[in-house]
Every structure is written in C-alpha cells, then in structure tokens.
Amino acid sequence: MTTFLGMPGPPADATSELRGSVPFPVAAEAGLTNSRLRRNLSKATGTIRAKRAAVVAEVADWEELREAGRAIKEAALARLPELLVELEEQVEARGGVVHWARDASEANAIVVDLVRAKGVDEVVKVKSMATQEINLNDALEAAGIRAIETDLAELIVQLADDRPSHILVPAIHRGRAEIRQIFLEAMPGLDPGTLTDDPRQLAEAARAYLREAFLRARVAVSGANFGVVETGTLTVVESEGNGRMCLTLPETLITVMGIEKVIPTWRDLEVFLQLLPRSSTGERMNPYTSTWSGVQPGDGPAEFHLILLDNGRTRVLADPAGRSALHCIRCSACLNVCPVYERAGGHAYGSVYPGPIGAILTPQLTGLTGDSVNDSLPYASSLCGACEEVCPVKIPIPEQLVRLRAEHVEAYASAHRIPSGEAAAMRTASWIMGDATRFARAGRSARLGRKGIRSGRAIVPLPPPLSGWSSSRDLPALPEETFREWWARTRGGERR
Amino acid sequence: MRIGLFVTCLGDVLFPRVPKATTALLERLGHEVVFPADQTCCGQMHVNTGYQRDALPLIRHHVEVFERALADGCSALVAPSGSCVGSVRHQHAEVARRLGDDELAQRAGAVANRTFELSEFLVDVLGVTDVGAAFPHRVTYHPTCHSLRMLGVADRPLQLLRAVRGIDLVELPDAEVCCGFGGTFALKNAQTSTAMLADKIAWVRHTQAEIVTAGDSSCLMHIGGGLARLQVGVRTVHVAEILASTEDAPWGSGEVPR
Ligand code: SF4
C-alpha cells in the first residue's frame, strides 16, 4: 500500500526507555552467561510455546483470523488521522477528556498535571507498555507521586528496581526463590519464617499488599490494548483481575494509549479477542476483558482522561515499508519462539520492547543514525523466521530486519566519509563476485588457504569479525578443486 | 529436461561435492545438466548484512547469467540450497525495486519463477520421491530455516530421505529451531550464535545418529564446524549427497564425490 500518511513526526524521546547503553552483542553477554536466567527463560518460553501451539491448533480458521487481523490493522492505519479524531469525538461525547501527546515528556507532563490536580501523591497502575515506554513512573516519582504497579510480574520488577525483560511477563527472568527474597525485602509484615517460594503463597502476599493500595487509590493509570472508535471504547485484557480493580475502584482513570491501537468497530475487536489470548498466554480466552466508554454516573471512575501518544509512531507510519510494525498487538508470541531472545534475554535489547518486535520497532521509533546503540538491533537475529510464522497480525519481521540493516548501512555511509572496514570488505567482495573470471581466480587462490588451516583451525589467529567464527567452530577443509574447475576438467568444452 | 545448475558460491568454492552430487543425481534420473559457468554469487550475504547497493550488481549478474541459461533451452534452474533459492525468490526483485530498478526487478521475478530448491524440484516438478538411492547409515535431518519458512519445502526432503534404501532415519528433537548460523549473524553475534549451536549439537548427539543432513551447505558448515571442534564424531552430509548415493556407487566410494 502506498497511502501517503503525511510528514513523519519526530523520533521518540531520547530520554525514553527505548535505548540501552551498549550494543546488542555486548549487552547479550550478561544474559548468555547468567545460568539462572538461561534456565528460567528456556523453561518459561518452552512451556508457553507448547501451550500456544496447542490452542492455536484447535482453531480451524486460524490462518484466516491472522489475515483478518493484519487487514484490519492495515486498513485502520491507512486512515489513522480520521479514526483518531473520531475516537476523540466519541470519547468526549461520553464524558471523557482526550489529550494529545507528541512524545514521552508531553505525555508524562499531562499525567503529572492531572494527578496533581487531584491532590494525591499515589496512583495504582494497570500493566501497560505505553507507560513503560515513556517511563512514566520516574516522571511521577520526580513529581513526588508514587506509582504502584499492580500486575504481579510488573510489581516484582518494580520492587526489585529492575527492568522488564518480556512484554507479557516482565519478570520472566526471575525465579521463585528470587521473587520470595524480593517480597521479603520490600513488603512490610512478611514473616521469613513462614513465607516459602510456593507460587500460591507468593501470590497471596502480593494480593494482601495490593489490596490495601486498591482501596486507598483515588487515581489509576492504565494503557489500552484496543481503542474501538465507533463507541469510543477502551479495552484492557488481562489475566489477574488487578487491572479490573484499577479500572473500576478509583475516582479518576487516566489511560495512555499509543495512537496505533485504534480499530474502527466492535466487529474488529472480535477478531483480536480471539487472536490475542491464544498467541499471548496460550489461553483460549483471557480471564478478564474490561471495556469502558467515557464515564457512567455511579459506575466506575467519575473522571476519565485518554492521552493519545505519538512518540515516534507517525514517523514509523510515514514509511510504507516499515509501518506494518505498528500492527503489533504486543502478544509476545514472537519473543517466546525466538531462539535469540531465549538465550540473550530481554535486557540485551536495551528497550522496553525486546525480542523480534523490539528489534524492528525500537530502531524505527528512535531512528537509525549509523552509529547508535539501536543500530545493532536489526542484526540481533539469525533471520530464522520463527517470529513471522507465529505473529497473529502477520508482521513480516525478517523482511523488515533486512531492510533496517540496509537503512543502518546507508545511514552510516552518509554520516561518515571513510567507509567502515566491513563496508570496504563488502565492496571488495561485490567486485570479485560481480565477474566470473575474478571469482574463479579467487576460488583458485582459496586453495592456497588450505595450507593455512590445520585440523579445522587457522594457523594464524583470525582477526575480528572472523574470530567470531573460529571461537567455537572449526573451518571446513578446503577442497582440492572448485566445482567449476572440476566441471572444466571433466566436461571441458561443455562450458555454457 | 535440460536443467541449469545454480551451484551457489559456497557450493562452488567450499563444498563442490554438493553440486557434484546434484549433477550425478539429476543425470541418473535421465536429465541433461548444464553449468552456466559465468555464475558467481546470488548476493544474499550482502543483502542480509545491509549492503544492498553492493548486492545489486551481483543480482544483475545472476539474472543475466540465468536468463541466458533459460534462453539456451533450460526448463528449470536448480540449486541444492534453500537459502540461496530463498534469496533469489524473495529478495532479488525486492532489492532491485527498493533501489529503483523496476526493469531488473521484473527480470529477476521471471528468473525466480524458474528457480527451484532441489527437494522442491524433485518432488513437485519431477514428481519423484524414490530416486533410487541407497545410504545404509543412521541419519538425522535438520530442516534449515530458509528452506522451511522462506520456501515452505515442508517435509519434501523427508519424503525423499524416507525412500532411500537402507537409511536409518531418526527424528531430530526441536528440529525446527535455528542452528544459529544466520550468515554474518554467526560473526556479529558469535556468542548468541554459539549458544544456539550448542543446543542443536546436543540434540544431534541425542539422536545417536552418525550423520546429520540438511539441504543447505551453509548451515551444515556451521553445525559441522561445531561438531568438529567438539570432536562429537558426527558428520555432516548434504541431502543431495545422500540422494546421489546408490548401491552401485555408494557414498564415499569415490564414484560419488564426497
Ligand atoms: S510482533 Fe506479532 S508476535 Fe510479536 S508481539 Fe507483536 S503481534 Fe505479537
């Protein structure tokens, strides 16, 4: 589709949670060498992969559903400006207030002002990627407002002053024993003598801790999985019910939603309510689906604010080749099947969006410069394609990774006058392989290299990046003649 | 049928036994095999590393060489590689178009339409699954990612392998998980790649197979490099080599090159 969607907006805030401090290969070391993380991740992703596969196999028209999901997202994005304005009208017609935020700092400032106006110094939070992305919690803290995460895994991350490592299960890298320790240190009144690492006991401790917060809270902050335009309805799907508590008990509800989350109708929602739980938790249906449209006197919050967040999204939208990354419904299926994610862990991506979707979305939100840390993300994949195969909205992730690699190389070339060593090597290889005579000569001289290899190892240590190969793999024995030499020798004259 | 052999750069320079076996197999099935000697490399490494501008001349060269082969009477172009055929089919036209060469994109599409991975060609075009091969060894099969997910060869290689006389074919657990090669991924993210390779090797060892086979020399080079480094004692053999092996000219006899 070549729909023109206007000028790209600015990239996401540099201060946002979308950038690590070191490139992926370096950041990955910490995960790769952490035996507890490796064990936890391989067990957790293995379990969820199997559950997903089983419940997806039950749905006879799964492929049609995926295609419907993709098509709805594509069509909605193609008329996003109009849908957003209509959503605003519908929400306001039902007593909600709509705010527009260009980036993280604008969104955070709006939330802070709203909370301050209520005269409270504490909010409860529904698990939300959008508020992670803008690092709302730190902005609130700077304003003297305490944010309490109420999703169990998110709470664990918060109490440990840690970073999330998975979209759905932010504490996937933590084990039971660690969680017990975190709770003991952070929750007053727990008895180390009786609290074990039994999941039920841990959940019970969190429940008691959170219940007080729910009853106290006067303001809640949430994200949204979907914004249904025709009725101005926001939706949150979850497993624990803690989100439902936040969405119904406090007097004021503030929702931060990425602008790409709009879908036109309830009929569209039907498709996603089938795709999401099966892809995400491997359940046929998620236990809690909350929907709300503006405010209802005597029922739920009396005040509702919707903040529509850009933060780099219009930038992604303006690129026809990249905009399908905005189809993402944050199910995390691509993380769970990714062999790179499973081994390196979510922190290696340096962004709140880890895994395959993070590798394409993060650099598009922040922009590629040729040198930035996020320029390493499109390379954090073997291009095996497992992600695309499971994605419920059919985002062609490998194709996008390949294109973003090209954008990285092109950005580097335009930012530097001297080509990188890699670029020079690639140029030379292209020159040699662009011509059969040169290529044949190179093939012949490769034979000279035979003497330089003994028992699969180079006699002289290979320089980087080739040392990456020889660190764990032998080199193949070089043949006595190339195929073309063999052909010419045995079938000479038959040259075509 | 006259078949144009697309040997791939890796097959030409590092693993000539694979295109040789492909030639032997297709000739045994009664076809004429020609080697368009001007071929070099499909440009996949350049594309996948981000160097599309440097890939473009390689793509153009590939298209020109194989257009000539088709004009010379080849009905099909066949390569013993899922990855290189995947690049021809899913990247060539795409890259040309992105770089503004629509004419090349069209011509690349036409060449791609006539290009087949070996197992696809045998099963879908020639309609054979029993190629008359014999290979009395315990073998496990690793489906390479690009053959599986870019081309969708599904179980075609297994159909072919199951029909081989004497073969003891044993299923590889977690077979569809990537071996960690990924071209320059193995260099740029060598540690993550090695972590993936370690698991692949563990499962290969678990099968008690003597040989691990696949349809891509590149992935076999990766798996084989790890097996050799760790002295696992398991060999890598391309599917084409197994299919080329017969009772009269068994693999390793010198009759069929290895
Ligand atoms: S990219 Fe697809 S699979 Fe990955 S989280 Fe988004 S919707 Fe799910």
Coordinates of C-alpha atoms in Angstrom, one line a residue, chain A residues 129-345:
Chain A
M129 CA 3.7 -1.0 27.6
A130 CA 2.9 2.6 26.7
T131 CA 3.6 3.9 30.2
Q132 CA 6.8 1.8 30.3
E133 CA 7.9 3.3 27.0
I134 CA 7.6 6.8 28.3
N135 CA 9.0 5.9 31.7
L136 CA 6.0 7.4 33.5
N137 CA 6.9 6.0 36.9
D138 CA 10.1 8.0 37.1
A139 CA 8.4 11.2 35.9
L140 CA 5.8 10.7 38.6
E141 CA 8.4 10.0 41.2
A142 CA 10.2 13.2 40.3
A143 CA 6.9 15.0 40.9
G144 CA 6.6 13.3 44.3
I145 CA 4.0 10.8 43.2
R146 CA 4.3 7.2 43.9
A147 CA 3.2 4.8 41.2
I148 CA 2.3 1.2 42.4
E149 CA 2.4 -1.4 39.7
T150 CA -0.4 -3.9 40.3
D151 CA 0.4 -6.6 37.7
L152 CA 2.2 -9.3 39.7
A153 CA 5.2 -9.6 37.4
E154 CA 5.4 -5.8 36.9
L155 CA 5.3 -5.4 40.7
I156 CA 8.2 -7.8 41.1
V157 CA 10.2 -5.8 38.6
Q158 CA 9.3 -2.6 40.4
L159 CA 10.0 -3.8 43.9
A160 CA 13.4 -5.1 42.7
D161 CA 14.2 -1.8 41.0
D162 CA 14.8 -4.0 37.9
R163 CA 13.9 -3.6 34.2
P164 CA 11.2 -5.6 32.5
S165 CA 12.6 -8.3 30.1
H166 CA 9.4 -9.5 28.4
I167 CA 6.3 -7.8 27.1
L168 CA 3.8 -10.0 28.8
V169 CA 5.8 -11.4 31.7
P170 CA 8.2 -8.6 32.7
A171 CA 9.8 -10.7 35.4
I172 CA 10.3 -13.8 33.3
H173 CA 14.0 -13.7 34.1
R174 CA 13.3 -14.2 37.8
G175 CA 12.8 -17.5 39.6
R176 CA 10.6 -18.2 42.6
A177 CA 13.3 -18.1 45.1
E178 CA 14.4 -14.7 43.9
I179 CA 10.8 -13.4 44.0
R180 CA 10.4 -14.6 47.6
Q181 CA 13.6 -12.6 48.5
I182 CA 12.3 -9.5 46.7
F183 CA 9.0 -9.7 48.5
L184 CA 10.6 -10.2 51.9
E185 CA 12.8 -7.1 51.4
A186 CA 10.0 -4.8 50.0
M187 CA 6.7 -5.8 51.7
P188 CA 6.3 -4.9 55.3
G189 CA 5.0 -7.5 57.7
L190 CA 6.0 -10.7 55.9
D191 CA 7.5 -13.4 58.0
P192 CA 10.6 -15.0 56.6
G193 CA 10.0 -18.0 58.8
T194 CA 6.7 -18.9 57.2
L195 CA 6.8 -17.5 53.7
T196 CA 8.1 -20.2 51.2
D197 CA 8.6 -19.8 47.5
D198 CA 5.4 -21.7 46.8
P199 CA 3.7 -19.6 43.9
R200 CA 0.4 -19.6 45.8
Q201 CA 2.0 -18.2 48.9
L202 CA 3.8 -15.5 46.9
A203 CA 0.6 -14.6 45.1
E204 CA -1.2 -14.3 48.4
A205 CA 1.4 -12.0 49.8
A206 CA 1.1 -9.8 46.7
R207 CA -2.6 -9.8 47.0
A208 CA -2.6 -8.6 50.6
Y209 CA -0.1 -5.9 49.6
L210 CA -2.0 -4.7 46.6
R211 CA -5.5 -4.9 48.2
E212 CA -4.6 -2.0 50.5
A213 CA -3.4 0.0 47.6
F214 CA -6.6 -0.6 45.6
L215 CA -8.7 0.5 48.5
R216 CA -6.6 3.6 49.1
A217 CA -6.2 4.7 45.5
R218 CA -8.1 7.7 44.1
V219 CA -6.3 7.8 40.7
A220 CA -5.4 4.9 38.4
V221 CA -3.3 4.9 35.3
S222 CA -3.6 2.3 32.5
G223 CA -2.7 1.6 29.0
A224 CA -5.1 0.1 26.4
N225 CA -5.0 -2.9 24.2
F226 CA -7.5 -1.5 21.8
G227 CA -9.5 1.7 21.2
V228 CA -12.8 1.0 19.5
V229 CA -13.6 4.1 17.5
E230 CA -17.3 3.7 16.9
T231 CA -18.2 3.9 20.5
G232 CA -15.1 5.5 22.0
T233 CA -14.4 2.3 24.0
L234 CA -11.1 1.5 25.5
T235 CA -10.2 -2.1 26.3
V236 CA -7.8 -3.9 28.6
V237 CA -7.3 -7.6 28.5
E238 CA -5.5 -9.3 31.4
S239 CA -5.2 -12.5 33.5
E240 CA -5.1 -11.4 37.1
G241 CA -8.1 -9.1 37.6
N242 CA -5.8 -6.5 39.2
G243 CA -6.3 -4.3 36.2
R244 CA -10.1 -4.6 36.6
M245 CA -9.6 -3.3 40.2
C246 CA -7.7 -0.3 39.0
L247 CA -10.2 0.4 36.2
T248 CA -13.2 0.3 38.5
L249 CA -12.3 1.4 42.0
P250 CA -10.6 4.8 41.8
E251 CA -12.5 8.0 41.1
T252 CA -10.2 9.1 38.3
L253 CA -8.8 7.0 35.4
I254 CA -6.0 8.1 33.1
T255 CA -5.3 6.0 30.1
V256 CA -2.2 6.4 27.9
M257 CA -2.6 4.8 24.5
G258 CA -0.3 4.6 21.5
I259 CA -2.1 6.1 18.5
E260 CA -1.8 2.8 16.6
K261 CA -4.1 1.0 18.9
V262 CA -7.3 2.2 17.2
I263 CA -9.7 -0.2 15.5
P264 CA -12.9 1.0 13.8
T265 CA -15.6 -1.3 15.2
W266 CA -16.6 -4.0 17.7
R267 CA -16.6 -6.5 14.9
D268 CA -12.9 -5.8 14.5
L269 CA -12.4 -6.3 18.2
E270 CA -13.9 -9.8 17.9
V271 CA -11.0 -10.8 15.7
F272 CA -8.4 -9.6 18.1
L273 CA -10.0 -11.1 21.2
Q274 CA -9.5 -14.4 19.5
L275 CA -6.0 -13.8 18.3
L276 CA -4.5 -12.2 21.4
P277 CA -5.1 -14.6 24.3
R278 CA -4.2 -17.7 22.2
S279 CA -1.0 -16.0 20.9
S280 CA -0.1 -14.4 24.2
T281 CA -0.7 -16.7 27.2
G282 CA -1.8 -19.7 25.2
E283 CA -5.3 -19.5 26.7
R284 CA -8.5 -19.8 24.7
M285 CA -9.7 -16.7 26.4
N286 CA -8.2 -14.3 28.8
P287 CA -9.8 -14.3 32.2
Y288 CA -10.6 -10.5 32.3
T289 CA -11.6 -8.3 29.5
S290 CA -12.5 -4.8 30.6
T291 CA -14.1 -2.2 28.3
W292 CA -15.2 1.3 29.1
S293 CA -16.6 4.2 27.2
G294 CA -16.3 7.6 28.8
V295 CA -17.9 7.8 32.3
Q296 CA -21.1 6.4 33.7
P297 CA -22.6 8.2 36.8
G298 CA -22.5 5.8 39.7
D299 CA -20.5 3.2 37.9
G300 CA -16.7 3.2 37.9
P301 CA -14.5 6.3 37.7
A302 CA -16.2 9.7 37.6
E303 CA -13.4 11.2 35.6
F304 CA -11.7 9.7 32.6
H305 CA -8.8 11.0 30.6
L306 CA -7.4 9.5 27.4
I307 CA -3.9 10.5 26.4
L308 CA -3.1 9.7 22.7
L309 CA 0.6 9.1 22.4
D310 CA 2.7 9.5 19.3
N311 CA 6.4 9.2 20.5
G312 CA 7.8 8.2 17.1
R313 CA 4.7 6.4 15.7
T314 CA 3.9 8.8 13.0
R315 CA 7.5 8.5 11.9
V316 CA 7.0 4.8 11.5
L317 CA 3.7 5.3 9.9
A318 CA 5.1 7.6 7.2
D319 CA 7.4 4.8 5.9
P320 CA 5.3 2.4 3.8
A321 CA 7.9 -0.3 4.1
G322 CA 8.1 -0.1 7.9
R323 CA 4.6 0.7 9.0
S324 CA 3.4 -2.9 9.5
A325 CA 5.5 -2.8 12.7
L326 CA 2.6 -0.7 14.1
H327 CA 0.2 -3.7 13.6
C328 CA 1.7 -5.3 16.7
I329 CA -0.8 -6.2 19.4
R330 CA 2.0 -6.9 22.0
C331 CA 1.2 -10.6 22.4
S332 CA 4.8 -11.5 22.8
A333 CA 4.5 -14.7 20.7
C334 CA 7.5 -13.7 18.7
L335 CA 9.6 -13.4 21.8
N336 CA 8.6 -16.8 23.0
V337 CA 9.7 -18.5 19.8
C338 CA 12.8 -16.5 19.2
P339 CA 16.0 -18.5 19.8
V340 CA 18.0 -15.3 20.2
Y341 CA 15.6 -13.8 22.8
E342 CA 15.5 -17.1 24.6
R343 CA 19.3 -17.1 25.1
A344 CA 20.3 -13.5 25.3
G345 CA 17.3 -12.4 27.4

